[in-house]
XYZ file of N, CA, C and O in Angstrom:
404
model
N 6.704 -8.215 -10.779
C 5.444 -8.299 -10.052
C 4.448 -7.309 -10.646
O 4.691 -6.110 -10.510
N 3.214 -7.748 -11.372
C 2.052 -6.991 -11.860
C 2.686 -6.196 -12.847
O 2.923 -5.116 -12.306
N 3.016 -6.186 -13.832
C 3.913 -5.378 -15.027
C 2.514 -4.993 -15.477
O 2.443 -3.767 -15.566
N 1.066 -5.764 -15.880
C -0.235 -5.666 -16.681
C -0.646 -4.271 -15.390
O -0.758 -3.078 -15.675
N -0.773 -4.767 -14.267
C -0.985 -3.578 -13.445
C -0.560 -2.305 -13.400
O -1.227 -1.305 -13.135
N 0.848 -2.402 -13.734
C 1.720 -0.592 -14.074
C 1.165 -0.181 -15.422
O 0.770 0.977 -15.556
N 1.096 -1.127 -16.540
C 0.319 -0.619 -17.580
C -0.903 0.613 -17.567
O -1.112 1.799 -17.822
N -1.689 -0.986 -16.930
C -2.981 -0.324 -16.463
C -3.168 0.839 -16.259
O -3.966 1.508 -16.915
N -2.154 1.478 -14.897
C -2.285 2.814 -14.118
C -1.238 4.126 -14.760
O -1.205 5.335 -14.529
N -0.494 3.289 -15.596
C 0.678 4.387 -16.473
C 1.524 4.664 -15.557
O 1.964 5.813 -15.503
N 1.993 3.580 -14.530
C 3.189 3.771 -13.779
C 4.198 2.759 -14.439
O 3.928 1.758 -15.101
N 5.602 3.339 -14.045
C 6.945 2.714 -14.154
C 7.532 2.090 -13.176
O 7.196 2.319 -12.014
N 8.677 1.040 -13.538
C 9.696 0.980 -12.051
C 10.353 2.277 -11.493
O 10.845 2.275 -10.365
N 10.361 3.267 -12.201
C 10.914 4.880 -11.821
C 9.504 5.280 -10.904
O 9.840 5.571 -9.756
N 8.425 5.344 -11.060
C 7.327 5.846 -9.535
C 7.831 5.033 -8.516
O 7.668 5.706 -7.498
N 8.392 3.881 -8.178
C 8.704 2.625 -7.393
C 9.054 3.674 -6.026
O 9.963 4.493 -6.162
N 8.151 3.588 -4.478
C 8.533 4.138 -3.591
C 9.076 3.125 -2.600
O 9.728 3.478 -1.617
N 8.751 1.660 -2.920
C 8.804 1.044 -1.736
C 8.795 -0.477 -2.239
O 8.084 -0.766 -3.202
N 9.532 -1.407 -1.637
C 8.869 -2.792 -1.906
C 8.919 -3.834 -0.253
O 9.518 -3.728 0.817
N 8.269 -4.469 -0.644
C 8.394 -5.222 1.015
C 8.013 -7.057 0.605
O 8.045 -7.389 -0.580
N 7.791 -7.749 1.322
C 7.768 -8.819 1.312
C 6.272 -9.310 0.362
O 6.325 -10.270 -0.407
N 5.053 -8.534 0.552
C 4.022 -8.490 0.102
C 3.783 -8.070 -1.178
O 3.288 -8.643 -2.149
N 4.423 -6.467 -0.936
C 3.827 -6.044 -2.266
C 4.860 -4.687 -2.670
O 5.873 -4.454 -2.010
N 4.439 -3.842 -3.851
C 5.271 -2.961 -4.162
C 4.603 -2.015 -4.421
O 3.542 -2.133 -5.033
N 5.134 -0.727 -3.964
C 4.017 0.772 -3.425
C 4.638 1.486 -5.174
O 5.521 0.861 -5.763
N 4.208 2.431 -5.628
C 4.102 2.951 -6.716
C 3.703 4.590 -6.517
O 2.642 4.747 -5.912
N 4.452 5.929 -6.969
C 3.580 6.818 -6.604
C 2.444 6.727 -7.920
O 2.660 6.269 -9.042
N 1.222 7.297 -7.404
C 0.650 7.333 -8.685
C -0.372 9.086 -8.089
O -1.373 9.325 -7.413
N 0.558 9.812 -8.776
C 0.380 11.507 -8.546
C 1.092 11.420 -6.999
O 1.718 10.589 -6.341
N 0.397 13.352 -6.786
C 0.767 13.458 -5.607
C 0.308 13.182 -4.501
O 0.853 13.417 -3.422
N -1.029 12.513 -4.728
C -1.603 12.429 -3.295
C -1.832 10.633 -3.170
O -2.101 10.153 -2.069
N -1.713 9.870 -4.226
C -2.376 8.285 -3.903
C -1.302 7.529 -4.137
O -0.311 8.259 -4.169
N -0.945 6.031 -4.377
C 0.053 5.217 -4.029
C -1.013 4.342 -4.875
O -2.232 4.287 -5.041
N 0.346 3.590 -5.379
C -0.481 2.128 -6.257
C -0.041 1.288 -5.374
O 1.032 1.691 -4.927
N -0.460 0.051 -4.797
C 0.266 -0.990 -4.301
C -0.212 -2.094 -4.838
O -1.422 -2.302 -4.758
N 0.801 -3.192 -5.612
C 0.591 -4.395 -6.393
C 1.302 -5.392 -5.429
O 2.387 -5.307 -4.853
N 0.617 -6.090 -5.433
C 0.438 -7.237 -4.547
C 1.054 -8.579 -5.224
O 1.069 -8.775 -6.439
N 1.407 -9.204 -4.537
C 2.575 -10.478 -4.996
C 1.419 -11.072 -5.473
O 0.313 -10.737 -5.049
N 1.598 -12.042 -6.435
C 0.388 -13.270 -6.731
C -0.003 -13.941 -5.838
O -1.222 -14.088 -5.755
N 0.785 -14.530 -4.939
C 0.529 -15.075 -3.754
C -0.661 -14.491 -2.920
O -1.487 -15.338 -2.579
N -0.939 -13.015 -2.471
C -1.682 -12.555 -2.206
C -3.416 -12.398 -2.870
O -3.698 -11.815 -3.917
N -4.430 -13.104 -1.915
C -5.289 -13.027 -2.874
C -6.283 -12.047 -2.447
O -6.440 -11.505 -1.353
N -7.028 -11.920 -3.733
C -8.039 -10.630 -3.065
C -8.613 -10.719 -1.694
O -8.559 -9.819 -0.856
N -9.132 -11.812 -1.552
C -10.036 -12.083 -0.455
C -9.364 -11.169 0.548
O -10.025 -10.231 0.995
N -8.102 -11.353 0.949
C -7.136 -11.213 1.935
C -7.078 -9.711 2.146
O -6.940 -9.203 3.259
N -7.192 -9.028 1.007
C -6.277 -7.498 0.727
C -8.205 -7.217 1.386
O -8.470 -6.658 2.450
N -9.084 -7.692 0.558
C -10.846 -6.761 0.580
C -10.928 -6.969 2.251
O -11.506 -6.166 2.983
N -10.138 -8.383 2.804
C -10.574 -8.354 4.660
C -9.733 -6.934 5.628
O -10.075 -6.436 6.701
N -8.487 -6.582 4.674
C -7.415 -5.976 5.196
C -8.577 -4.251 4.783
O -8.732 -3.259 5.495
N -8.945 -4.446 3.908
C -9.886 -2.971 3.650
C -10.782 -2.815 4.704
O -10.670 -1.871 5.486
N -11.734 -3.719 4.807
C -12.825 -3.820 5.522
C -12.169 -3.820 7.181
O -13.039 -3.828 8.052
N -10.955 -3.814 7.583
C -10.504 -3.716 8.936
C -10.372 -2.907 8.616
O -11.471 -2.383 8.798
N -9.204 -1.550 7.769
C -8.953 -0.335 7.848
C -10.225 0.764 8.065
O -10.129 1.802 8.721
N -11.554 0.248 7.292
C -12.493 0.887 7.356
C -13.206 1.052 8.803
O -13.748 2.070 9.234
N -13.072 -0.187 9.433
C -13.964 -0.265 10.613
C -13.079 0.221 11.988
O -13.594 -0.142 13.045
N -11.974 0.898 12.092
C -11.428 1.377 12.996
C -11.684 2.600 13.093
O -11.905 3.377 12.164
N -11.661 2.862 14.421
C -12.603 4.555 14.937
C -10.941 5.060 15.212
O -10.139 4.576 16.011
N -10.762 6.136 14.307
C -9.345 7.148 14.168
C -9.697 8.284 14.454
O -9.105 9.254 13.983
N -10.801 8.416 15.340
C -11.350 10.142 15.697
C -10.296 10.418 16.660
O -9.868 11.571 16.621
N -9.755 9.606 17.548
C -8.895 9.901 18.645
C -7.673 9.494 18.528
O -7.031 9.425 19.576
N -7.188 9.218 17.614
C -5.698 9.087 17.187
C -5.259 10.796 16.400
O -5.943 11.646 15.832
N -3.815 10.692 16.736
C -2.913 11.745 15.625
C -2.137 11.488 15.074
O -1.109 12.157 14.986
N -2.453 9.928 14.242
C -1.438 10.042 13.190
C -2.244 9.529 11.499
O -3.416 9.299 11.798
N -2.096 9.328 10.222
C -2.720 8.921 9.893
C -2.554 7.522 9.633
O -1.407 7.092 9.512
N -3.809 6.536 9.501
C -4.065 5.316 8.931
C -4.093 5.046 7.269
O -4.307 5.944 6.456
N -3.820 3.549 6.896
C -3.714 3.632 5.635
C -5.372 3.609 5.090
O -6.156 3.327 5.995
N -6.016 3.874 3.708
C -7.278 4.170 3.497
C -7.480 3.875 2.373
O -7.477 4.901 1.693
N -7.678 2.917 1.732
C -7.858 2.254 0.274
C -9.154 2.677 -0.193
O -10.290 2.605 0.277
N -8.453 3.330 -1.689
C -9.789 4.295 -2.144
C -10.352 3.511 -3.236
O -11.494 3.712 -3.650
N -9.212 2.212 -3.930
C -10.240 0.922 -4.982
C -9.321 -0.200 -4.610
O -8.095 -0.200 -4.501
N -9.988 -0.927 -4.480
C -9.476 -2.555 -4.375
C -9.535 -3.470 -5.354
O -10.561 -4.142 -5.250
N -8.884 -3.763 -6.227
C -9.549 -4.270 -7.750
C -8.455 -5.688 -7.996
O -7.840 -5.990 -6.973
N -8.236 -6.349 -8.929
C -7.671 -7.400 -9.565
C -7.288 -6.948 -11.097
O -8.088 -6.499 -11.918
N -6.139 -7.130 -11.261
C -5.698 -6.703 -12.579
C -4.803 -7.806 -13.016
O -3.796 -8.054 -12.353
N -5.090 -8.470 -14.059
C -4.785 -9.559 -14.616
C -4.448 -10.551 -13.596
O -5.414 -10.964 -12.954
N -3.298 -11.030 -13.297
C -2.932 -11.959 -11.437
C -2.783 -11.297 -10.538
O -2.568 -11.907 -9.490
N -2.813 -9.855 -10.470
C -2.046 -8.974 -9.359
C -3.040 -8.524 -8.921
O -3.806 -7.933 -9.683
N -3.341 -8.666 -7.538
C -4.712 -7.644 -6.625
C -3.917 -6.215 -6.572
O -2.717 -6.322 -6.820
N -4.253 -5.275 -6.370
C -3.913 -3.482 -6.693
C -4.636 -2.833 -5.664
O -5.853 -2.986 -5.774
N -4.344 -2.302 -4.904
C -5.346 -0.922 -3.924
C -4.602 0.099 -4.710
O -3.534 -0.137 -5.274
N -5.158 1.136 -4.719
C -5.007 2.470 -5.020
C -5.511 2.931 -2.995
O -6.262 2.462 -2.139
N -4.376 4.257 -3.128
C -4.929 4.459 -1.511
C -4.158 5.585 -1.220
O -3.144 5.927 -1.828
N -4.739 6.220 -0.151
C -4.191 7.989 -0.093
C -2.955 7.818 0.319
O -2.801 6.829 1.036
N -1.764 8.632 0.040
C -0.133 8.487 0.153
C -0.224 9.109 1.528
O -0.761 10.192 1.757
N 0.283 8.415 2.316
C 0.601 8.867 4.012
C 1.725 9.684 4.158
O 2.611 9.221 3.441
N 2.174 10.866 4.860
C 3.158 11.745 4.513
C 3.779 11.573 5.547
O 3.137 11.440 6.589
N 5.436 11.516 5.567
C 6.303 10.766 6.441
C 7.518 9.890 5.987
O 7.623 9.458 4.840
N 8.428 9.666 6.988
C 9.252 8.457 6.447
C 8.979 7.300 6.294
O 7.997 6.908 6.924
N 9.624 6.418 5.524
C 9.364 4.943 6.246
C 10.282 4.702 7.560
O 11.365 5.203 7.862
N 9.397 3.677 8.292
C 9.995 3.265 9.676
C 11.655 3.111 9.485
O 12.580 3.438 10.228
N 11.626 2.433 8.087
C 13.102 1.684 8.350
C 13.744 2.890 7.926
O 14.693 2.444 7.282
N 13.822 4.098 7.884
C 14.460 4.983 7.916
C 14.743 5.852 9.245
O 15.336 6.921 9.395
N 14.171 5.091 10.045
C 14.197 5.814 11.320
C 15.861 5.149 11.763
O 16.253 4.071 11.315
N 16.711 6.039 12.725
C 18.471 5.915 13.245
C 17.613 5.180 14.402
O 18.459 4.298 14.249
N 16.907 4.772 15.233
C 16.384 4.300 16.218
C 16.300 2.913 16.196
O 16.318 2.251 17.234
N 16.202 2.394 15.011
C 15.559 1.076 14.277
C 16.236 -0.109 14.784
O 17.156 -0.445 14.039
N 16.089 -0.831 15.776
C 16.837 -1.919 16.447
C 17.535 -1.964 17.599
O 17.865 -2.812 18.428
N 17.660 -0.856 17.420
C 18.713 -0.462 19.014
C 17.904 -0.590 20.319
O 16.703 -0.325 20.375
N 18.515 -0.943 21.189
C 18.109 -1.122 22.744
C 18.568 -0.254 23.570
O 19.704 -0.354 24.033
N 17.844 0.609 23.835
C 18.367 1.535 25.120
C 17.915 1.076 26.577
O 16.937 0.458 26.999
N 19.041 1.639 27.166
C 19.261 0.956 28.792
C 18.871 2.462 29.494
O 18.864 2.589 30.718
């Protein structure tokens, strides 16, 4: 998925933090995240998913939101670059499915 895209940014499958059904997270340094997007995914989709992250009021929340700092197209693969959120992933949480009574 997006091999022209890791080029691009001088990442490897070794930055690889994450993959999910959509897309695949990348570190790229210490503070931003590459995420390459399945082909399937088209820009339109990812620039509507920006334009919601942007328009939510997070003055009164305490945790952080995700925040796409470029939204671009690189050869078939749409790409955000976007600030790295500090934390686990969910599915690392021991909580994850269980039902408490």
């Amino acid at each position: 998925m997006g091999e022209q895209a890791l080029k691009h940014f001088g990442v490897t499958e070794a930055d690889l933090l994450g993959a999910g059904d959509q897309s695949r997270a990348y570190r790229l340094g210490e503070a931003s995240v590459l995420r390459v997007f399945s082909t399937q995914t088209p820009l339109t989709q990812v620039r509507a998913l920006d334009a919601f992250y942007r328009g939510l009021d997070t003055r009164a929340v305490t945790f952080a939101v995700p925040r796409f700092d470029e939204v671009l197209q690189v050869g078939e693969a749409t790409c955000v670059v976007e600030a790295r959120i500090p934390g686990m992933a969910l599915s690392a949480t021991s909580n994850r499915g269980s039902a408490r009574t």
